[in-house]
Tab-separated table of C-alpha atoms in Angstrom:
chain	number	residue	atom	x	y	z
F	1	MET	CA	300.334	244.263	181.975
F	2	PRO	CA	297.108	245.036	183.839
F	3	LEU	CA	294.236	246.859	182.167
F	4	LYS	CA	295.240	250.306	180.888
F	5	SER	CA	292.280	252.200	182.323
F	6	TYR	CA	290.444	250.378	185.105
F	7	GLY	CA	287.601	251.995	186.967
F	8	VAL	CA	283.864	252.180	187.508
F	9	LEU	CA	281.060	253.834	185.560
F	10	ILE	CA	278.142	255.062	187.670
F	11	ALA	CA	275.189	255.873	185.463
F	12	ARG	CA	271.536	255.221	184.691
F	13	ALA	CA	270.648	252.359	182.338
F	14	VAL	CA	268.305	253.557	179.584
F	15	ASP	CA	268.303	250.723	177.022
F	16	THR	CA	269.658	247.248	176.295
F	17	ARG	CA	270.478	245.209	173.194
F	18	ARG	CA	271.148	241.498	172.791
F	19	GLU	CA	273.649	240.303	170.188
F	20	GLY	CA	273.007	236.954	168.564
F	21	ALA	CA	276.422	236.654	166.890
F	22	THR	CA	278.469	233.509	167.437
F	23	ASP	CA	281.988	235.022	167.358
F	24	THR	CA	282.173	237.505	170.266
F	25	PRO	CA	278.575	238.210	171.350
F	26	HIS	CA	277.887	240.749	174.073
F	27	TYR	CA	274.956	241.979	176.084
F	28	GLN	CA	274.934	245.712	175.361
F	29	ILE	CA	273.739	248.361	177.826
F	30	HIS	CA	273.125	252.024	176.993
F	31	LEU	CA	273.769	254.309	179.973
F	32	THR	CA	273.777	258.052	180.642
F	33	ASP	CA	275.333	259.892	183.578
F	34	ASP	CA	273.935	262.915	185.432
F	35	HIS	CA	275.668	265.272	182.968
F	36	GLY	CA	273.993	263.686	179.930
F	37	THR	CA	277.113	261.835	178.719
F	38	HIS	CA	276.306	258.586	176.921
F	39	TYR	CA	278.112	255.283	177.446
F	40	ARG	CA	277.833	251.687	176.253
F	41	ALA	CA	278.718	248.746	178.486
F	42	ALA	CA	279.675	245.672	176.423
F	43	VAL	CA	279.232	242.588	178.604
F	44	ASN	CA	280.632	239.290	177.313
F	45	VAL	CA	278.204	236.362	177.214
F	46	LEU	CA	280.466	233.885	175.364
F	47	SER	CA	284.162	233.037	175.604
F	48	GLN	CA	286.495	232.821	172.608
F	49	GLN	CA	288.094	229.791	174.259
F	50	GLN	CA	286.635	226.421	175.159
F	51	PRO	CA	284.663	225.801	177.273
F	52	SER	CA	282.830	228.762	175.760
F	53	GLU	CA	279.980	229.165	178.251
F	54	LEU	CA	280.636	231.799	180.926
F	55	LEU	CA	280.408	231.290	184.674
F	56	TYR	CA	278.097	233.651	186.541
F	57	PHE	CA	277.101	234.501	190.082
F	58	VAL	CA	274.267	236.832	191.092
F	59	ALA	CA	273.834	238.162	194.624
F	60	ASP	CA	270.236	239.401	194.693
F	61	ASP	CA	270.792	241.113	198.045
F	62	PHE	CA	274.476	242.031	197.863
F	63	ARG	CA	276.073	243.063	201.160
F	64	HIS	CA	279.772	243.882	201.066
F	65	PRO	CA	282.012	246.754	202.246
F	66	VAL	CA	282.675	247.782	198.630
F	67	THR	CA	279.243	249.452	198.491
F	68	ALA	CA	280.318	251.866	201.245
F	69	ARG	CA	283.600	252.517	199.414
F	70	LEU	CA	281.596	253.643	196.385
F	71	THR	CA	279.860	256.333	198.439
F	72	GLY	CA	281.051	259.772	197.430
F	73	LEU	CA	282.205	258.838	193.947
F	74	PRO	CA	280.669	261.148	191.331
F	75	GLY	CA	278.394	259.968	188.563
F	76	GLY	CA	280.057	259.062	185.298
F	77	TRP	CA	283.449	257.400	184.901
F	78	SER	CA	285.912	257.213	187.810
F	79	THR	CA	289.389	255.750	187.356
F	80	LEU	CA	290.262	253.564	190.350
F	81	PRO	CA	293.908	253.530	191.507
F	82	SER	CA	295.544	250.122	191.568
F	83	GLY	CA	295.734	248.277	194.862
F	84	SER	CA	293.484	247.105	197.633
F	85	GLY	CA	292.579	250.360	199.334
F	86	GLY	CA	289.608	251.508	197.291
F	87	ALA	CA	286.427	250.319	195.615
F	88	ASN	CA	288.250	247.942	193.236
F	89	LEU	CA	286.884	244.449	192.652
F	90	ASP	CA	288.964	241.294	193.006
F	91	PHE	CA	287.221	237.935	192.695
F	92	VAL	CA	290.083	236.072	194.396
F	93	ARG	CA	291.022	238.472	197.213
F	94	GLY	CA	287.900	240.585	197.752
F	95	ASN	CA	285.512	237.823	198.907
F	96	LEU	CA	282.675	239.251	196.861
F	97	PHE	CA	281.052	235.813	196.606
F	98	ASP	CA	281.848	232.128	197.000
F	99	PRO	CA	283.352	230.864	193.711
F	100	ALA	CA	281.851	227.441	194.437
F	101	GLY	CA	278.437	229.016	193.796
F	102	MET	CA	279.201	230.019	190.195
F	103	ARG	CA	277.182	228.330	187.460
F	104	GLN	CA	277.419	228.292	183.662
F	105	LEU	CA	274.867	229.378	181.083
F	106	PRO	CA	274.796	229.425	177.267
F	107	PRO	CA	274.899	232.921	175.744
F	108	ASP	CA	271.587	233.234	173.896
F	109	LEU	CA	268.975	230.542	173.229
F	110	SER	CA	265.400	230.652	171.979
F	111	GLY	CA	262.842	230.541	174.744
F	112	PRO	CA	262.525	232.403	178.047
F	113	ASP	CA	264.829	232.331	181.086
F	114	ASN	CA	267.353	229.817	179.761
F	115	ASP	CA	270.500	231.775	178.867
F	116	LEU	CA	272.924	234.397	180.143
F	117	ALA	CA	271.343	237.214	178.148
F	118	ASP	CA	267.986	236.412	179.796
F	119	LEU	CA	269.615	236.530	183.217
F	120	LEU	CA	271.219	239.918	182.554
F	121	ASP	CA	267.994	241.215	181.050
F	122	HIS	CA	266.063	240.273	184.188
F	123	TYR	CA	268.138	242.592	186.359
F	124	VAL	CA	269.207	245.361	183.980
F	125	ARG	CA	265.663	245.929	182.700
F	126	ARG	CA	264.613	246.444	186.317
F	127	ALA	CA	267.215	249.223	186.494
F	128	VAL	CA	265.986	250.700	183.195
F	129	ASP	CA	262.430	250.860	184.581
F	130	ASP	CA	263.529	252.508	187.841
F	131	PRO	CA	264.640	256.150	187.327
F	132	GLN	CA	266.372	256.173	190.728
F	133	ALA	CA	268.427	253.045	190.067
F	134	ARG	CA	272.109	253.409	189.257
F	135	VAL	CA	274.321	250.805	187.597
F	136	HIS	CA	277.968	250.571	188.657
F	137	VAL	CA	279.927	248.966	185.810
F	138	PHE	CA	283.516	247.920	186.603
F	139	GLY	CA	285.952	247.284	183.772
F	140	GLU	CA	288.170	249.050	181.239
F	141	ARG	CA	287.220	252.364	179.644
F	142	TRP	CA	287.326	253.082	175.945
F	143	GLY	CA	286.750	256.422	174.224
F	144	PRO	CA	285.529	258.997	173.923
F	145	GLU	CA	285.965	258.415	170.181
F	146	ASN	CA	285.569	261.932	168.797
F	147	GLY	CA	283.574	262.069	165.581
F	148	VAL	CA	282.599	258.393	165.784
F	149	ARG	CA	279.054	257.189	166.427
F	150	ASP	CA	278.438	254.277	168.743
F	151	LYS	CA	277.960	251.152	166.633
F	152	VAL	CA	275.074	249.817	168.733
F	153	PHE	CA	273.072	252.769	170.117
F	154	ASP	CA	274.133	255.433	167.581
F	155	PHE	CA	275.037	258.171	170.081
F	156	ARG	CA	278.057	260.396	169.489
F	157	PRO	CA	280.886	260.171	170.409
F	158	GLY	CA	281.506	256.454	170.952
F	159	ASN	CA	282.272	255.896	174.606
F	160	GLY	CA	282.011	253.039	177.060
F	161	VAL	CA	283.266	250.187	179.225
F	162	HIS	CA	284.246	246.600	178.414
F	163	ASP	CA	286.085	243.729	180.168
F	164	VAL	CA	283.135	243.496	182.574
F	165	HIS	CA	284.360	240.138	183.891
F	166	MET	CA	287.195	238.537	185.837
F	167	ASN	CA	290.528	239.968	184.614
F	168	GLN	CA	293.165	237.667	186.118
F	169	GLY	CA	294.280	234.052	185.872
F	170	ASN	CA	293.934	234.142	182.093
F	171	SER	CA	295.339	231.574	179.680
F	172	ARG	CA	298.516	232.542	177.814
F	173	ARG	CA	296.497	234.009	174.948
F	174	PHE	CA	295.041	236.735	177.198
F	175	ARG	CA	297.761	236.813	179.861
F	176	GLY	CA	298.530	240.445	179.028
F	177	ASP	CA	295.248	241.519	180.645
F	178	ASP	CA	296.089	239.948	184.008
F	179	GLY	CA	296.185	242.048	187.147
F	180	VAL	CA	294.970	242.155	190.733
F	181	TRP	CA	292.185	244.351	192.094
F	182	GLN	CA	290.941	245.074	188.550
F	183	ASP	CA	288.121	242.597	187.975
F	184	GLY	CA	284.984	243.667	186.154
F	185	GLY	CA	281.401	243.297	187.313
F	186	MET	CA	278.131	245.118	187.811
F	187	LEU	CA	276.565	246.412	191.009
F	188	LEU	CA	272.984	247.644	190.623
F	189	HIS	CA	271.705	249.985	193.330
F	190	PHE	CA	267.968	250.381	193.936
F	191	PRO	CA	267.723	253.169	196.566
F	192	ALA	CA	263.948	252.921	197.061
F	193	GLN	CA	264.379	249.290	198.122
F	194	GLU	CA	267.693	249.891	199.933
F	195	ARG	CA	269.019	247.003	197.879
F	196	TRP	CA	272.151	246.211	195.901
F	197	VAL	CA	272.402	243.451	193.288
F	198	GLY	CA	275.819	242.066	192.336
F	199	ILE	CA	276.479	240.361	188.968
F	200	PHE	CA	279.842	238.681	188.432
F	201	LEU	CA	281.143	236.831	185.346
F	202	ALA	CA	284.229	234.687	184.683
F	203	PHE	CA	285.590	232.483	181.902
F	204	GLN	CA	285.966	228.772	182.561
F	205	SER	CA	289.521	228.961	181.184
F	206	GLN	CA	290.606	231.313	183.995
F	207	SER	CA	292.431	230.151	187.113
F	208	TRP	CA	291.313	231.000	190.650
F	209	HIS	CA	294.857	230.662	192.016
F	210	THR	CA	296.715	233.813	190.936
F	211	ASP	CA	299.890	235.661	191.851
F	212	ASP	CA	299.316	238.500	194.337
F	213	LEU	CA	301.414	240.933	192.268
F	214	THR	CA	300.808	240.016	188.616
F	215	GLY	CA	297.456	238.254	188.641
F	216	HIS	CA	298.958	235.490	186.502
F	217	ALA	CA	297.771	231.934	187.043
F	218	LEU	CA	299.939	230.055	189.532
F	219	ASP	CA	301.448	226.717	188.594
F	220	VAL	CA	299.794	224.265	190.939
F	221	VAL	CA	301.566	220.928	191.216
F	222	ASP	CA	298.408	219.031	192.120
F	223	GLY	CA	296.118	219.605	189.160
F	224	SER	CA	293.165	218.251	191.104
F	225	ARG	CA	293.413	220.953	193.795
F	226	PRO	CA	289.928	222.258	194.662
F	227	GLU	CA	289.069	225.841	193.855
F	228	PRO	CA	288.659	228.416	196.659
F	229	GLY	CA	285.419	227.856	198.529
F	230	THR	CA	285.419	224.077	198.065
F	231	ARG	CA	288.014	223.121	200.714
F	232	PRO	CA	286.881	221.417	203.935
F	233	VAL	CA	288.305	224.054	206.324
F	234	ARG	CA	286.368	227.301	206.255
F	235	VAL	CA	286.055	230.605	208.112
F	236	VAL	CA	282.740	230.422	209.964
F	237	ALA	CA	282.885	233.309	212.469
F	238	ALA	CA	284.924	236.315	213.596
F	239	LEU	CA	284.967	238.607	216.605
F	240	VAL	CA	285.646	241.867	214.768
F	241	ASN	CA	284.640	244.420	217.392
F	242	PRO	CA	285.433	243.061	220.876
F	243	ARG	CA	284.466	244.949	224.010
F	244	GLY	CA	287.071	247.171	225.585
F	245	PRO	CA	289.710	249.647	224.390
F	246	ALA	CA	292.194	249.007	221.604
F	247	PRO	CA	294.190	246.920	221.018
F	248	GLU	CA	291.296	244.481	220.985
F	249	ALA	CA	291.457	240.691	221.182
F	250	GLU	CA	290.052	239.958	217.712
F	251	THR	CA	289.609	236.325	216.686
F	252	VAL	CA	288.640	234.209	213.684
F	253	THR	CA	286.927	230.823	214.021
F	254	LEU	CA	287.649	227.988	211.583
F	255	ILE	CA	285.869	224.660	211.231
F	256	ASN	CA	286.844	221.404	209.547
F	257	ALA	CA	283.658	220.317	207.814
F	258	SER	CA	285.196	217.168	206.323
F	259	PRO	CA	284.998	213.597	207.719
F	260	GLY	CA	288.773	213.418	208.244
F	261	PRO	CA	291.540	215.462	209.908
F	262	VAL	CA	293.266	218.309	208.046
F	263	ASP	CA	296.854	219.329	208.843
F	264	LEU	CA	296.960	223.110	209.315
F	265	THR	CA	300.736	223.360	209.677
F	266	GLY	CA	301.919	226.427	207.762
F	267	TRP	CA	298.411	227.828	207.243
F	268	THR	CA	297.720	231.550	207.795
F	269	VAL	CA	294.823	233.989	208.167
F	270	GLY	CA	294.885	237.542	206.801
F	271	GLY	CA	292.775	240.574	205.946
F	272	ARG	CA	292.410	243.013	203.049
F	273	GLN	CA	295.763	244.721	203.598
F	274	GLY	CA	297.704	241.470	203.201
F	275	LYS	CA	299.001	241.007	206.769
F	276	ARG	CA	298.771	237.371	207.869
F	277	VAL	CA	299.100	235.506	211.160
F	278	PRO	CA	299.844	231.791	211.534
F	279	VAL	CA	297.114	229.293	212.332
F	280	PRO	CA	297.988	226.928	215.230
F	281	SER	CA	299.922	224.026	213.702
F	282	GLY	CA	298.868	220.416	213.629
F	283	PRO	CA	295.839	218.408	212.569
F	284	LEU	CA	292.314	219.757	212.987
F	285	ALA	CA	289.989	216.839	213.647
F	286	ALA	CA	286.800	216.244	211.690
F	287	GLY	CA	283.920	218.495	212.743
F	288	VAL	CA	286.098	220.481	215.168
F	289	SER	CA	286.350	224.277	215.306
F	290	LEU	CA	289.498	226.293	216.027
F	291	LEU	CA	289.830	229.822	217.427
F	292	VAL	CA	292.666	231.878	215.888
F	293	ALA	CA	293.817	234.991	217.765
F	294	LEU	CA	294.850	237.724	215.321
F	295	GLY	CA	296.827	240.074	217.524
F	296	GLU	CA	297.682	243.645	216.534
F	297	ASP	CA	299.430	242.844	213.247
F	298	ALA	CA	296.363	241.548	211.415
F	299	GLY	CA	293.567	243.425	213.156
F	300	LEU	CA	290.129	243.665	211.567
F	301	GLY	CA	288.635	247.090	210.855
F	302	ASN	CA	285.198	248.023	212.156
F	303	ARG	CA	284.294	249.754	208.879
F	304	GLY	CA	283.986	246.503	206.956
F	305	GLY	CA	286.605	244.204	205.536
F	306	GLU	CA	287.659	240.792	204.314
F	307	ILE	CA	289.155	237.728	205.986
F	308	ASN	CA	291.138	235.139	204.002
F	309	LEU	CA	292.457	231.682	204.877
F	310	PHE	CA	295.604	230.373	203.134
F	311	ASP	CA	297.177	226.915	203.069
F	312	ALA	CA	300.856	226.054	203.552
F	313	GLU	CA	301.580	226.859	199.882
F	314	GLY	CA	300.097	230.332	200.257
F	315	LEU	CA	297.064	229.498	198.137
F	316	LYS	CA	293.699	230.874	199.190
F	317	VAL	CA	291.435	228.241	200.715
F	318	HIS	CA	288.423	230.294	201.785
F	319	GLY	CA	287.374	233.874	202.409
F	320	VAL	CA	284.525	235.965	203.810
F	321	SER	CA	283.604	239.643	204.040
F	322	TYR	CA	281.630	241.826	206.437
F	323	THR	CA	280.145	245.321	206.382
F	324	ALA	CA	280.422	248.195	208.859
F	325	GLU	CA	276.800	247.598	209.811
F	326	GLN	CA	277.567	243.993	210.725
F	327	ALA	CA	280.591	245.029	212.786
F	328	ALA	CA	278.776	247.765	214.711
F	329	ARG	CA	277.578	245.576	217.605
F	330	GLU	CA	280.410	245.544	220.132
F	331	GLY	CA	281.233	242.147	221.572
F	332	TRP	CA	279.174	240.141	219.094
F	333	SER	CA	280.772	237.546	216.837
F	334	LEU	CA	279.844	237.623	213.162
F	335	VAL	CA	278.678	234.260	211.846
F	336	PHE	CA	279.281	233.591	208.146
């Protein structure tokens, strides 16, 4: 089953706490919303399974259509309906970042700037020091626990968010938490700087090839298959907002960055809503680009969106995203 209560907490960070335990350590964040309700965000910094070190990715200047989808949500906790239509996060389908850019860090070591807790501290403490900053914590809600004090920050009642990490492609031990469009993460908004920071965490034991309905890891025959973002054929450009009236002639440009040909027979391109169009069949020579016409069935919205490339087995090969601001210039191709 997917998470029981998935959503986003929008609140101000007021304090942090590092846990040095070796069983299930977390980086703890104390937050309060505009109504004075207290919350604790428990962010994993160590996995219970080997390899134990978490994977992380930080986008210091995060630009993605999800930030616009968050506009209008009230402060405090908001439950997000399942599916792809809202502000939900999905590391596999949402193109929030390139998985190939994830790195691993130990949870908590002596010395400065050498562990995951230090990394989180660097950004969250900036939010604590900025009274205008708001932290958007995605994950599963717990509480409020009436009559129970929070075990870390001592406020009452206990209340907060956990599972602030990828929540799909789990091993059998945690398979019950799998789902799509329910990944955890943190988006920090600094209005004075007009800047968003995105922080995304995943366990090394999780798979990046997951079922579109269940979020369970797919059985891949070739165990050496590269993860999304590491394949030679990539989406490099898109004409999202062509000149002229609708229906517009939208296109996506692919390139084969490898030194050899790649057979694209059976490959498809699709957007956020899941509609896909076939890529022209046959081999794509080394270093050559290919223009794919989308037609009306898989049109790209001008308010921001995602573009995904799939191989003949239906597995995601690469993906990109764009914002409404990027799509505003009519007739210009976006270059990724």
